[in-house]
Structure formats: C-alpha cells, structure tokens
Coordinates of C-alpha atoms and ligand atoms in Angstrom, one line a residue:
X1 CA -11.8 -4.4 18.7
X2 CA -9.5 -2.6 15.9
X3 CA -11.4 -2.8 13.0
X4 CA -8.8 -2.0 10.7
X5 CA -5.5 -0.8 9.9
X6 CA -3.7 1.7 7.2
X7 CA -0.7 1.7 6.2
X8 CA -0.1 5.0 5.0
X9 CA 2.5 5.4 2.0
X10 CA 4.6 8.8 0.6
X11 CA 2.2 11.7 0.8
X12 CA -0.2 10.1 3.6
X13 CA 2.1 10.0 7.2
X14 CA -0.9 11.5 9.1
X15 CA -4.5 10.6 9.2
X16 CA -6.6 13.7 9.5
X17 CA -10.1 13.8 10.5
X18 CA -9.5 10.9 12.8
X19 CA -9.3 11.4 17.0
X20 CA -6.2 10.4 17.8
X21 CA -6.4 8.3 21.2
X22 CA -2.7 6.8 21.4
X23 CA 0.0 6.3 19.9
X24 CA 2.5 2.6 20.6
X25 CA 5.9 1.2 20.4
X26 CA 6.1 -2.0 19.6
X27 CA 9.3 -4.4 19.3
X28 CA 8.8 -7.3 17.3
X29 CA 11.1 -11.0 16.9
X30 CA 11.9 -9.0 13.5
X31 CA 13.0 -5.4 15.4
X32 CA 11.2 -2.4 14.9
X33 CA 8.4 -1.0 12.4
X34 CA 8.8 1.8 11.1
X35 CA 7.1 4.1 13.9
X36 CA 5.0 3.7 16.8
X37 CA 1.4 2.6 15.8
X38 CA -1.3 5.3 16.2
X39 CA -4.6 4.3 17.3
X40 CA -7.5 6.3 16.3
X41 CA -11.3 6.6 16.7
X42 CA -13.9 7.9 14.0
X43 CA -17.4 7.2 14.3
X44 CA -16.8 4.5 17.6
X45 CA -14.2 2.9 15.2
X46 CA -11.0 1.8 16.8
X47 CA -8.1 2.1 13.9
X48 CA -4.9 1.8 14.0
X49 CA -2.5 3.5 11.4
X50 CA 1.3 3.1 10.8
X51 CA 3.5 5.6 8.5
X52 CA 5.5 2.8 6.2
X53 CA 8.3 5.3 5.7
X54 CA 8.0 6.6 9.3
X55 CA 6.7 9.2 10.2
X56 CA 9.2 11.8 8.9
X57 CA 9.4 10.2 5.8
X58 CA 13.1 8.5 6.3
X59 CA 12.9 5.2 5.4
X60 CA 13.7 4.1 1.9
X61 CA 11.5 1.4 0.2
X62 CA 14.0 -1.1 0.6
X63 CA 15.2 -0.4 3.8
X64 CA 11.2 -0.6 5.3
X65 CA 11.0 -3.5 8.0
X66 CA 8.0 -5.1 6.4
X67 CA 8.0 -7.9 8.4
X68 CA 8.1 -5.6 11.9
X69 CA 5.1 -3.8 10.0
X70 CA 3.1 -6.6 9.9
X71 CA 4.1 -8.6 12.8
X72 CA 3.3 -5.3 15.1
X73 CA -0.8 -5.3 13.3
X74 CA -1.1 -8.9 13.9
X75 CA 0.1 -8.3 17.6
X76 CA -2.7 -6.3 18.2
X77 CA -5.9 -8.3 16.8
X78 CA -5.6 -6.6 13.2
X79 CA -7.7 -8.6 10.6
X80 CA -7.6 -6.2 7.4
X81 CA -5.1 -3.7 6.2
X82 CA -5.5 -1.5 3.6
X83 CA -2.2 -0.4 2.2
X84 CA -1.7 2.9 0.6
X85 CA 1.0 3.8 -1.9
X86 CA 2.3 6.1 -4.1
X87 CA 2.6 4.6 -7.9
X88 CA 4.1 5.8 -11.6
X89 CA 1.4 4.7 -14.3
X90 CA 2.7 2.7 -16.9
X91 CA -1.2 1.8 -19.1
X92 CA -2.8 5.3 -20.3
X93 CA -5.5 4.4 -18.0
X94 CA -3.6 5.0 -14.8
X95 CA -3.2 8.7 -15.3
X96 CA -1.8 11.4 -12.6
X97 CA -3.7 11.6 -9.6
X98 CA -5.9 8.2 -10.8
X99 CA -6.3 6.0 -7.9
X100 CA -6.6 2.3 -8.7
X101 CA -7.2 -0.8 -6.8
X102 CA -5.0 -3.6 -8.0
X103 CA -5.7 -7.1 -8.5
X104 CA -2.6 -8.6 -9.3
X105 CA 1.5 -8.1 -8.5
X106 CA 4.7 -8.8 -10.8
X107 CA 7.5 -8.8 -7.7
X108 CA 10.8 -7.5 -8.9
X109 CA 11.9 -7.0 -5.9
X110 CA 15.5 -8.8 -4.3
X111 CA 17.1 -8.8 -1.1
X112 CA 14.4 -8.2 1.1
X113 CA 13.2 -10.4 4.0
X114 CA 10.4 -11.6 2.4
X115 CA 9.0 -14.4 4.7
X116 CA 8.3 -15.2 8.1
X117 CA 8.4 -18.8 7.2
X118 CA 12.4 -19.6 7.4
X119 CA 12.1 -23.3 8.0
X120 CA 13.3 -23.0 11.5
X121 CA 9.8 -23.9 12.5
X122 CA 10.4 -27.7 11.4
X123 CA 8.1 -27.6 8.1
X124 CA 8.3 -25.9 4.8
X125 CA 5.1 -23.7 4.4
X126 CA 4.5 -22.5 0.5
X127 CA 0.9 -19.6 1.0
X128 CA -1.4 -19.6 -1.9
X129 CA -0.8 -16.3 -3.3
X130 CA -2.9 -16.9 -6.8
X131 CA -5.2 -13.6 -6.0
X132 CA -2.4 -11.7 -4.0
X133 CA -5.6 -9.2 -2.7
X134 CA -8.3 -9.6 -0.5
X135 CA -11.7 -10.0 -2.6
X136 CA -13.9 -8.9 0.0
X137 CA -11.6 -6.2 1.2
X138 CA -11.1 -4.7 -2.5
X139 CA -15.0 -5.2 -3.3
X140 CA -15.7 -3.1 0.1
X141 CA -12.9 -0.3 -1.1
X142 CA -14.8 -0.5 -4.8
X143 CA -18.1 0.0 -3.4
X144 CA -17.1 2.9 -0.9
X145 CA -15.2 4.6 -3.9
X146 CA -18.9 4.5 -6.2
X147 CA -20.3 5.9 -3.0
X148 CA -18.4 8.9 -2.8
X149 CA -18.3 9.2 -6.2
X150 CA -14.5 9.3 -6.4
X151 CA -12.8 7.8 -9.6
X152 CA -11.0 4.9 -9.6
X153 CA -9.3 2.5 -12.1
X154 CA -11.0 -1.2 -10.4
X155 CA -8.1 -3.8 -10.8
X156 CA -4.8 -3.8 -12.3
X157 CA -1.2 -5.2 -12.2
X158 CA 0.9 -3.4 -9.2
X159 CA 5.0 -4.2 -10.5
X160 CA 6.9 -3.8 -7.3
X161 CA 10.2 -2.7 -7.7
X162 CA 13.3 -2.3 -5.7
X163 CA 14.1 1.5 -5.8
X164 CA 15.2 3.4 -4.4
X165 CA 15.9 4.7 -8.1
X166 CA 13.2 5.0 -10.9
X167 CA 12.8 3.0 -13.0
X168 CA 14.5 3.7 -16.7
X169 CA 12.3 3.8 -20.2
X170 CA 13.3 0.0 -21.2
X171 CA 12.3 -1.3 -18.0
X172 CA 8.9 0.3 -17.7
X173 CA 8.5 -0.6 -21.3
X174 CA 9.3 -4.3 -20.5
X175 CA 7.2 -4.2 -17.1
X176 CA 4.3 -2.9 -19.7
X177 CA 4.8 -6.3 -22.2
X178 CA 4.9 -8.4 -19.1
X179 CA 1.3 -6.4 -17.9
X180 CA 2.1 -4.7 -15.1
X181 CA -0.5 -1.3 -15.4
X182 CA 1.8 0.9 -12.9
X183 CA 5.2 0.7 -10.8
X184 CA 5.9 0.9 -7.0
X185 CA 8.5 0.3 -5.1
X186 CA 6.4 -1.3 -1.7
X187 CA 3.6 -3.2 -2.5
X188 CA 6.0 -6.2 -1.9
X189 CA 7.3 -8.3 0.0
X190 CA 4.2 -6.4 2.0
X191 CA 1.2 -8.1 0.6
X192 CA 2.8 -11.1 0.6
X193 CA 3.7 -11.2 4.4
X194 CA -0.2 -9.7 5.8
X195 CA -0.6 -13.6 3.7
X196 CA 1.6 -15.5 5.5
X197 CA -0.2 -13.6 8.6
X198 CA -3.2 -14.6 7.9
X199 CA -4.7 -10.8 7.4
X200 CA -6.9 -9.5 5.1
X201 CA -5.2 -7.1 2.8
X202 CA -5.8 -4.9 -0.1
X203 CA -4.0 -1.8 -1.4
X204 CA -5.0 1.3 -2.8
X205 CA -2.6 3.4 -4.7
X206 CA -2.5 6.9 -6.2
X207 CA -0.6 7.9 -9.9
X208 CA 1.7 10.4 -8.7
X209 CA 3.5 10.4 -11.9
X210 CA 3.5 9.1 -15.8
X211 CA 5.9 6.1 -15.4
X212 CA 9.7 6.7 -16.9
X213 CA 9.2 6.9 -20.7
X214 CA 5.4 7.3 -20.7
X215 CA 5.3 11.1 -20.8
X216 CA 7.6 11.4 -24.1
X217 CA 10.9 11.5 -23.6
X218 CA 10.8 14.3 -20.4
X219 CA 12.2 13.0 -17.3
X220 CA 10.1 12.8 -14.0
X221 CA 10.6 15.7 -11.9
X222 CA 9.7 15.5 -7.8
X223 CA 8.0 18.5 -8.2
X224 CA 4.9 17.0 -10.5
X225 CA 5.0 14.0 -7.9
X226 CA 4.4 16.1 -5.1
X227 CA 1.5 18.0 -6.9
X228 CA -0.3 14.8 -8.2
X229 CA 0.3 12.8 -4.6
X230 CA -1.3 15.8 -3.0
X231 CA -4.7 15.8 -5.4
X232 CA -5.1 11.7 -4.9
X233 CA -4.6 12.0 -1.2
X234 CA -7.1 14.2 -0.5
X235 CA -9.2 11.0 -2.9
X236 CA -7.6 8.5 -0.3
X237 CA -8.7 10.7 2.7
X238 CA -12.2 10.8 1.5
X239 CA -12.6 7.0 0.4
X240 CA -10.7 6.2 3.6
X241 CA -13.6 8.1 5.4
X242 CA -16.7 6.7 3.4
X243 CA -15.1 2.8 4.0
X244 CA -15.2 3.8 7.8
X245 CA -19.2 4.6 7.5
X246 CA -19.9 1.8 5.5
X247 CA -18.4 -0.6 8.3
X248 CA -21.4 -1.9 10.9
Ligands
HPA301 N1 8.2 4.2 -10.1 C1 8.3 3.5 -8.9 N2 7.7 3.9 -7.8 C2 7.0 5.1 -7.8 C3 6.9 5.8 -9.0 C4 7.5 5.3 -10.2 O1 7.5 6.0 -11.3 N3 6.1 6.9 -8.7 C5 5.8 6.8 -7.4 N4 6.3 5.7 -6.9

C-alpha cells in the first residue's frame, strides 16, 4: 500500500533520505504528468513522489498537466498528497524561508484545464470545495512540524496565480485587501482536482521571497529566491521525514 504521495515544487525535484525502489511512466486519458512517478521506501513506507515541474525543472506553472498529475496518483491507490510549493509572502507574517500550511485559496488562475468533470459523463457534478484542504491531513502536517520543532505559520490564504510572470505591486497589494497571505503560481487548479479525485490533500509551501512591493520598492531578484528556497527545503525535508515516523 502507498501511503502517500508528494508532489514536490521548485527547489524540491528529488527526495533525499528516501530508498528509491522504482521509478514509472504512466500515460493518463489526460496525456502525460510531468515525469515518471518515483516510488520510495523509508521506514517500510511505500511513497511515491512526482517532480510537478519535471524533473529538470522545465515545465512552466501554466503549462503543468495537473490533471495527468493527479489522474497518474489516483491510478495507483494514492489516498493523500501533500503538495509542496514555492510561495512570495504577501502578510509580514509569511517571511523568507517561513513555511506555512494554508487553509484557504483565492484562484486567479485562467485557461487551465481545471476539471475532470466535462459533462461528457451525462451529469453535471459541482465538488464542495468550502475548506479547499484536508483537515486531517493539515492537522497531521501541524503536529509533525511542533514535533520537530520546525516553525511554521498554521493556516493562511494561498492566491494562485497564472505566471509565469510575477506578480506587479498593485496586484499583490489588491490580492492583500482581498486576504490572500502569500502568492503561487500552482496551488490550483491542483487542489481542486485531488477533490474531484476523491484524495486527501494538503499543501505545504515555503516564502522564497517578499511578495512584489512588500520589500520597499526593490525588485525581486532569483538570486534571494534560490537562497531562501534552499533554507525552507531543508524545513520541508525534515517535516516531510517526522510525518513519515508519525504514520503507523
Ligand atoms: N509570486 C508568485 N509565485 C511565486 C512567488 C511570487 O512572488 N515566489 C515564489 N513563487
């Protein structure tokens, strides 16, 4: 049984510490996600992990097959996914190298293929998508991150936006009025599809950057959001790790 799956984000295309034990192509009705699935043991744990930009880091945020993602971990007997992603922070809370486990999404997102439901099936189906997370799964992520004593922000708004570009200063400062707490450019139509799968899903995401506008008037350089990514991954590794103890 694969107890549970990660979808690794910009900064996280590899899983260390884990045996790897194969690695699998998969073709889905929606074409191909982005890289074959690796399966993984760690403590008698069967995982499975799946770069979401591949696993050179070539596919953009809007370009991602999200549904082939999914599909593919439902294919093989997934039940929970934890997402990870790379996020600018918008409140002061969500600082550089902060991790934080949403609670809610804002999608500003267009143009994706956001559904697996496209009526050909004969009925209309509308998910609940009023808490977008998976309780259980975040409570399990909070609890592992006290345990390793690693600091998190617990909740949040995740804006999703379509990228590839940054954001500018007026739109941040609008996502800010309308609560979003930091910017990303994947969490969705992600989330919303492990729904319509029927998977338990949560997301954990790392500051990699002051959100455009929110550091002054200095622009964001790629240089501060490799050196902030690196810091909260090696967070992620280690709360990735303690969640993996704490499963029976
Ligand atoms: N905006 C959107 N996505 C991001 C950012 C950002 O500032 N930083 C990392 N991913």
């Amino acid at each position: 049984m694969i107890e549970l799956a990660i979808i690794g984000g910009t900064g996280l295309n590899t899983l260390e510490g884990i045996n790897i034990t194969k690695k699998r192509v998969m073709r889905t009705p929606y074409g191909e996600p982005s890289g074959p699935l690796t399966f993984g043991e760690y403590n008698n744990k069967e995982i499975v992990f799946l770069p979401r930009h591949g696993s050179g880091h070539t596919i953009p945020p809007h370009k991602i097959n999200y549904r082939a993602n999914i599909w593919a971990l439902k294919e093989i007997g997934v039940s929970e996914v934890i997402s990870i992603a790379a996020v600018g922070g918008i409140t002061k809370e969500l600082y550089p190298a902060r991790l934080a486990i949403p609670d809610q999404i804002i999608d500003y997102t267009w143009g994706r293929n956001n559904t697996f439901c496209e009526g050909a099936e004969g009925n209309v189906v509308h998910i609940d998508f009023t808490h977008p997370y998976d309780k259980n799964l975040r409570n399990r992520i909070i609890l592992a991150a006290k345990k390793a004593e690693i600091n998190i922000f617990k909740g949040g708004t995740y804006g999703a936006t379509q990228g590839p570009r940054l954001e500018t200063s007026a739109e941040i400062s609008r996502m800010e009025r309308d609560g979003c707490h930091v910017v990303g450019m994947t969490g969705m139509p992600e989330a919303a599809l492990a729904r319509e799968a029927g998977l338990a899903y949560a997301t954990c995401v790392v500051v990699a950057n002051h959100a455009a506008g929110k550091k002054g008037q200095e622009e964001i350089s790629m240089k501060e959001i490799e050196l902030h990514l690196k810091k909260g991954m090696e967070q992620v590794k280690l709360l990735l790790i303690e969640i993996l103890n704490d499963k029976e």
